[in-house]
Amino acid sequence: MVDGTRVAAVDEVPENGSYLFTAEDAYSRPTELILVRCDDEPGIEAWPNTCTHENQRFDRGTGAAVRDGEIICPKHGSMFDTCSGACENGEAAGTSLPDVDIAVSDGGVFLTDDEYTYLSAGAAGEDEDGDDGDDDDIPSSTSHIGF
């Protein structure tokens, strides 16, 4: 048995995209995290839902852009390795996404990181209808990049 909270079924994590959920961080703040597929074991990794260059969300509720094993920032196009979180290009080059500990067991993905407490599936502040109401505190993209 895994010591952690079940976040999602493995099958819910898309091959090209992300599964968005919200956890409370060590400072009691709601924090969006994403699950993405990875070629390394255990086959799925978790990362914060923000680019290291700017507080730009990867997944705005429809899945992050993931191509060839990299999460693509929608604002400047920096690409983060889905397995290591490392970025080697664009505005975020030389940075890495902070680790979020998970475990994959019995067809489920479990949040095992002591720094986070699972709150809910979806974006921070979403209501039961999937509407988060006010996005004023979350930057929107001004990018010309389309996926």
XYZ file of N, CA and C in Angstrom:
441
model
N 0.829 -1.185 0.000
C 0.000 0.000 0.000
C 0.874 1.249 0.000
N 0.525 2.223 -0.825
C 1.266 3.473 -0.950
C 0.844 4.432 0.157
N 1.829 5.102 0.753
C 1.555 6.100 1.773
C 1.398 7.459 1.089
N 0.182 7.811 0.731
C -0.100 9.060 0.026
C -1.568 9.111 -0.349
N -1.957 10.200 -0.995
C -3.343 10.407 -1.402
C -3.493 10.142 -2.893
N -4.501 9.345 -3.244
C -4.746 9.045 -4.656
C -5.242 10.306 -5.355
N -4.547 10.657 -6.439
C -4.870 11.850 -7.208
C -5.702 11.499 -8.433
N -5.300 10.436 -9.120
C -5.959 10.069 -10.382
C -5.625 8.630 -10.727
N -6.391 8.084 -11.644
C -6.044 6.797 -12.235
C -4.977 7.049 -13.298
N -4.097 6.105 -13.482
C -3.061 6.224 -14.510
C -3.700 6.519 -15.863
N -4.811 5.883 -16.174
C -5.496 6.064 -17.457
C -6.027 7.487 -17.660
N -6.176 8.257 -16.589
C -6.668 9.635 -16.698
C -5.583 10.622 -17.133
N -4.326 10.206 -17.086
C -3.220 11.079 -17.495
C -3.020 10.891 -18.999
N -3.274 11.932 -19.790
C -3.202 11.776 -21.244
C -1.781 11.539 -21.748
N -1.671 10.886 -22.886
C -0.368 10.633 -23.502
C 0.318 11.940 -23.893
N -0.419 12.872 -24.436
C 0.096 14.191 -24.814
C -0.800 15.244 -24.204
N -0.437 15.700 -23.057
C -1.228 16.670 -22.319
C -0.926 16.515 -20.846
N -1.842 16.938 -20.018
C -1.617 16.872 -18.578
C -2.918 16.651 -17.831
N -2.765 16.211 -16.592
C -3.885 16.078 -15.665
C -3.660 17.128 -14.585
N -4.582 18.055 -14.451
C -4.466 19.181 -13.536
C -5.142 18.874 -12.203
N -4.440 19.187 -11.102
C -5.057 19.074 -9.781
C -4.511 20.153 -8.864
N -5.169 20.331 -7.733
C -4.776 21.363 -6.779
C -4.417 20.729 -5.450
N -3.333 21.224 -4.874
C -2.886 20.787 -3.562
C -2.585 22.021 -2.724
N -2.534 21.839 -1.432
C -2.136 22.910 -0.537
C -0.642 22.770 -0.279
N 0.111 23.863 -0.433
C 1.555 23.782 -0.208
C 1.877 23.920 1.285
N 3.156 23.924 1.626
C 3.594 23.976 3.024
C 3.177 25.263 3.725
N 2.789 26.283 2.966
C 2.354 27.565 3.535
C 0.839 27.724 3.489
N 0.130 26.619 3.300
C -1.340 26.582 3.264
C -1.936 27.347 2.087
N -1.174 27.472 1.002
C -1.672 28.123 -0.202
C -2.097 27.073 -1.217
N -3.255 27.259 -1.861
C -3.629 26.357 -2.947
C -2.623 26.494 -4.086
N -2.152 25.367 -4.587
C -1.135 25.340 -5.631
C -1.551 24.344 -6.703
N -1.548 24.786 -7.951
C -1.886 23.882 -9.043
C -0.669 23.039 -9.409
N -0.910 21.746 -9.601
C 0.113 20.790 -10.020
C -0.414 20.025 -11.225
N 0.501 19.490 -12.029
C 0.092 18.695 -13.183
C 0.794 17.341 -13.169
N 0.106 16.359 -13.698
C 0.684 15.041 -13.964
C 0.895 14.938 -15.464
N 2.070 14.437 -15.858
C 2.375 14.237 -17.281
C 3.008 12.868 -17.465
N 2.869 12.328 -18.660
C 3.501 11.052 -19.006
C 5.003 11.262 -19.169
N 5.753 10.210 -18.848
C 7.210 10.243 -18.917
C 7.698 8.872 -19.343
N 8.751 8.815 -20.140
C 9.288 7.525 -20.578
C 10.026 6.781 -19.479
N 10.508 7.496 -18.460
C 11.203 6.862 -17.335
C 10.200 6.323 -16.329
N 10.621 5.307 -15.569
C 9.756 4.768 -14.518
C 9.509 5.827 -13.462
N 8.326 5.967 -12.946
C 7.177 5.067 -13.047
C 6.237 5.367 -14.206
N 6.662 6.208 -15.151
C 5.847 6.497 -16.328
C 5.037 7.767 -16.230
N 4.980 8.369 -15.053
C 4.255 9.615 -14.827
C 5.082 10.458 -13.861
N 5.085 11.761 -14.095
C 5.746 12.701 -13.182
C 4.768 13.810 -12.836
N 5.022 14.486 -11.717
C 4.217 15.623 -11.287
C 5.100 16.860 -11.206
N 4.537 17.997 -11.631
C 5.263 19.267 -11.617
C 4.316 20.391 -11.237
N 4.845 21.489 -10.690
C 4.001 22.676 -10.517
C 3.486 23.138 -11.876
N 2.312 23.732 -11.884
C 1.664 24.157 -13.122
C 2.106 25.555 -13.549
N 3.354 25.914 -13.299
C 3.834 27.238 -13.685
C 5.247 27.169 -14.248
N 5.489 27.987 -15.251
C 6.806 28.123 -15.856
C 7.758 28.764 -14.844
N 9.029 28.399 -14.888
C 10.025 28.974 -13.981
C 10.411 30.398 -14.385
N 10.146 30.781 -15.629
C 10.510 32.122 -16.095
C 9.529 33.168 -15.589
N 8.262 32.904 -15.729
C 7.208 33.786 -15.248
C 6.118 32.908 -14.660
N 5.260 33.489 -13.884
C 4.172 32.735 -13.273
C 3.103 32.446 -14.326
N 3.483 31.691 -15.351
C 2.605 31.360 -16.474
C 2.126 29.925 -16.343
N 0.822 29.713 -16.366
C 0.259 28.369 -16.249
C 0.499 27.567 -17.525
N 0.935 26.311 -17.360
C 1.055 25.385 -18.488
C -0.327 24.881 -18.897
N -1.123 24.499 -17.906
C -2.452 23.912 -18.119
C -3.485 24.886 -17.570
N -4.352 25.377 -18.457
C -5.402 26.307 -18.049
C -6.757 25.619 -17.968
N -6.703 24.306 -17.843
C -7.940 23.552 -17.723
C -8.228 22.654 -18.909
N -7.453 22.786 -19.966
C -7.648 21.951 -21.149
C -6.426 21.089 -21.442
N -5.479 21.062 -20.531
C -4.272 20.265 -20.702
C -3.108 21.107 -21.186
N -1.933 20.818 -20.660
C -0.714 21.503 -21.099
C -0.327 20.999 -22.479
N 0.349 21.848 -23.226
C 0.900 21.424 -24.513
C 2.127 20.566 -24.229
N 2.092 19.313 -24.667
C 3.219 18.395 -24.490
C 3.535 17.795 -25.854
N 4.809 17.914 -26.230
C 5.229 17.373 -27.521
C 6.625 16.775 -27.377
N 6.806 15.577 -27.889
C 8.105 14.896 -27.872
C 8.736 14.880 -26.480
N 7.929 14.597 -25.470
C 8.439 14.477 -24.112
C 8.776 15.792 -23.438
N 8.184 16.895 -23.915
C 8.450 18.197 -23.308
C 7.160 18.980 -23.102
N 7.070 19.631 -21.935
C 5.970 20.539 -21.618
C 6.351 21.891 -22.214
N 5.446 22.491 -22.953
C 5.754 23.746 -23.634
C 5.035 24.905 -22.939
N 5.806 25.903 -22.538
C 5.215 27.096 -21.944
C 4.481 27.872 -23.032
N 3.200 28.181 -22.812
C 2.431 28.853 -23.855
C 2.807 30.317 -24.068
N 3.585 30.912 -23.165
C 3.913 32.325 -23.328
C 5.157 32.545 -24.186
N 6.270 31.882 -23.860
C 7.508 32.114 -24.602
C 8.044 30.875 -25.307
N 7.396 29.729 -25.131
C 7.808 28.527 -25.842
C 8.920 27.730 -25.192
N 9.340 28.093 -23.973
C 10.337 27.280 -23.283
C 9.791 25.874 -23.121
N 10.669 24.869 -23.245
C 10.242 23.472 -23.183
C 10.932 22.770 -22.015
N 10.131 22.093 -21.198
C 10.597 21.405 -20.003
C 10.467 19.899 -20.192
N 11.535 19.164 -19.937
C 11.524 17.715 -20.056
C 10.485 17.137 -19.093
N 9.611 16.273 -19.594
C 8.554 15.714 -18.747
C 9.104 14.804 -17.650
N 10.299 14.236 -17.843
C 10.880 13.330 -16.848
C 11.743 14.050 -15.816
N 12.540 15.022 -16.246
C 13.472 15.691 -15.327
C 13.037 17.088 -14.921
N 12.149 17.706 -15.682
C 11.726 19.074 -15.411
C 12.708 20.118 -15.911
N 13.812 19.692 -16.527
C 14.852 20.613 -16.988
C 14.439 21.343 -18.260
N 14.875 22.599 -18.363
C 14.628 23.415 -19.547
C 15.968 23.854 -20.118
N 16.121 23.661 -21.421
C 17.383 24.017 -22.071
C 17.203 25.051 -23.176
N 16.025 25.682 -23.261
C 15.820 26.661 -24.332
C 14.925 27.800 -23.861
N 14.907 28.861 -24.623
C 13.995 29.972 -24.388
C 14.298 30.762 -23.131
N 13.310 31.516 -22.707
C 13.443 32.405 -21.553
C 13.746 31.659 -20.254
N 13.340 30.404 -20.144
C 13.546 29.636 -18.914
C 14.775 28.731 -18.971
N 15.614 28.868 -20.001
C 16.791 28.010 -20.172
C 17.656 28.012 -18.919
N 18.135 26.820 -18.549
C 19.004 26.677 -17.392
C 18.269 26.484 -16.083
N 16.937 26.420 -16.134
C 16.152 26.210 -14.918
C 15.510 24.823 -14.960
N 14.986 24.409 -13.829
C 14.246 23.143 -13.730
C 13.003 23.363 -12.898
N 11.953 22.652 -13.246
C 10.745 22.684 -12.438
C 11.023 22.017 -11.090
N 10.457 22.541 -10.011
C 10.648 21.919 -8.698
C 10.002 20.535 -8.643
N 10.679 19.606 -7.964
C 10.172 18.239 -7.829
C 8.890 18.190 -7.015
N 7.998 17.296 -7.412
C 6.795 16.952 -6.652
C 6.776 15.431 -6.590
N 6.845 14.871 -5.391
C 6.926 13.421 -5.229
C 5.566 12.752 -5.405
N 5.565 11.725 -6.261
C 4.376 10.905 -6.469
C 4.798 9.446 -6.488
N 3.817 8.578 -6.410
C 4.031 7.140 -6.588
C 2.930 6.629 -7.502
N 3.267 5.618 -8.277
C 2.291 4.974 -9.152
C 2.162 3.537 -8.679
N 0.930 3.136 -8.341
C 0.699 1.801 -7.810
C -0.737 1.377 -8.080
N -0.922 0.111 -8.416
C -2.259 -0.462 -8.606
C -3.150 0.385 -9.505
N -2.578 0.934 -10.591
C -3.356 1.704 -11.549
C -3.680 3.115 -11.118
N -3.103 3.571 -9.999
C -3.376 4.919 -9.511
C -2.109 5.737 -9.359
N -2.291 7.051 -9.324
C -1.199 7.983 -9.075
C -1.469 8.617 -7.713
N -0.462 8.573 -6.834
C -0.600 9.033 -5.456
C 0.361 10.178 -5.176
N -0.126 11.229 -4.529
C 0.713 12.332 -4.096
C 1.367 11.919 -2.784
N 2.702 11.810 -2.783
C 3.446 11.353 -1.609
C 4.371 12.430 -1.059
N 4.338 13.621 -1.637
C 5.219 14.715 -1.244
C 4.757 15.326 0.078
N 5.656 15.377 1.065
C 5.325 15.942 2.377
C 5.039 17.440 2.323
N 5.436 18.108 1.243
C 5.225 19.552 1.105
C 3.834 19.909 0.581
N 3.059 18.898 0.158
C 1.750 19.151 -0.429
C 0.682 18.254 0.174
N -0.529 18.811 0.278
C -1.709 18.066 0.693
C -2.737 18.174 -0.423
N -3.170 17.042 -0.950
C -4.139 17.029 -2.051
C -5.433 17.722 -1.629
N -5.947 18.599 -2.515
C -7.223 19.272 -2.274
C -8.310 18.804 -3.230
N -8.041 18.875 -4.557
C -9.087 18.536 -5.524
C -8.528 18.365 -6.924
N -9.322 17.714 -7.773
C -9.000 17.649 -9.195
C -9.287 19.014 -9.799
N -8.569 19.369 -10.843
C -8.819 20.619 -11.541
C -8.038 21.794 -10.986
N -8.381 22.969 -11.498
C -7.680 24.200 -11.153
C -8.026 24.686 -9.750
N -7.151 25.473 -9.185
C -7.397 26.092 -7.884
C -8.612 27.004 -7.992
N -9.535 26.881 -7.073
C -10.699 27.754 -7.051
C -11.830 27.358 -7.970
N -11.724 26.230 -8.684
C -12.827 25.803 -9.547
C -14.022 25.416 -8.698
N -15.213 25.763 -9.185
C -16.408 25.286 -8.502
C -16.816 23.941 -9.108
N -17.928 23.399 -8.662
C -18.344 22.076 -9.124
C -18.649 22.038 -10.616
N -18.935 23.195 -11.223
C -19.211 23.251 -12.652
C -17.947 23.385 -13.487
N -16.772 23.425 -12.818
C -15.526 23.567 -13.545
C -15.167 25.012 -13.855
N -15.950 25.976 -13.317
C -15.689 27.389 -13.553
C -14.924 27.950 -12.370
N -13.773 28.564 -12.664
C -13.002 29.130 -11.570
C -13.341 30.593 -11.331
N -14.305 31.097 -12.064
C -14.805 32.440 -11.806
C -13.842 33.527 -12.221
N -12.956 33.926 -11.339
C -12.100 35.084 -11.547
C -10.651 34.649 -11.731
N -10.089 34.909 -12.897
C -8.702 34.556 -13.183
C -7.781 35.761 -13.093
N -8.193 36.843 -12.407
C -7.375 38.048 -12.363
C -6.013 37.834 -11.746
N -5.861 36.864 -10.839
C -4.586 36.647 -10.177
C -3.677 35.701 -10.953
N -4.152 35.164 -12.070
C -3.367 34.226 -12.866
C -3.074 34.867 -14.206
N -1.780 35.001 -14.556
C -1.443 35.665 -15.815
C -2.003 34.945 -17.025
N -2.382 35.697 -18.010
C -2.813 35.102 -19.265
C -1.682 35.228 -20.267
N -1.719 34.400 -21.243
C -0.654 34.405 -22.240
C -0.820 35.555 -23.208
N 0.304 36.140 -23.576
C 0.321 37.133 -24.637
C 1.090 36.589 -25.825
N 1.230 35.298 -25.836
C 2.068 34.642 -26.829
C 1.403 34.594 -28.189
N 2.255 34.565 -29.178
C 1.806 34.347 -30.548
C 1.932 32.871 -30.910
N 2.395 32.061 -29.950
C 2.612 30.638 -30.193
C 1.277 29.914 -30.099
N 0.968 29.081 -31.039
C -0.260 28.308 -31.018
C 0.046 26.828 -31.069
N -0.793 26.034 -30.445
C -0.597 24.586 -30.425
C -1.841 23.887 -30.874
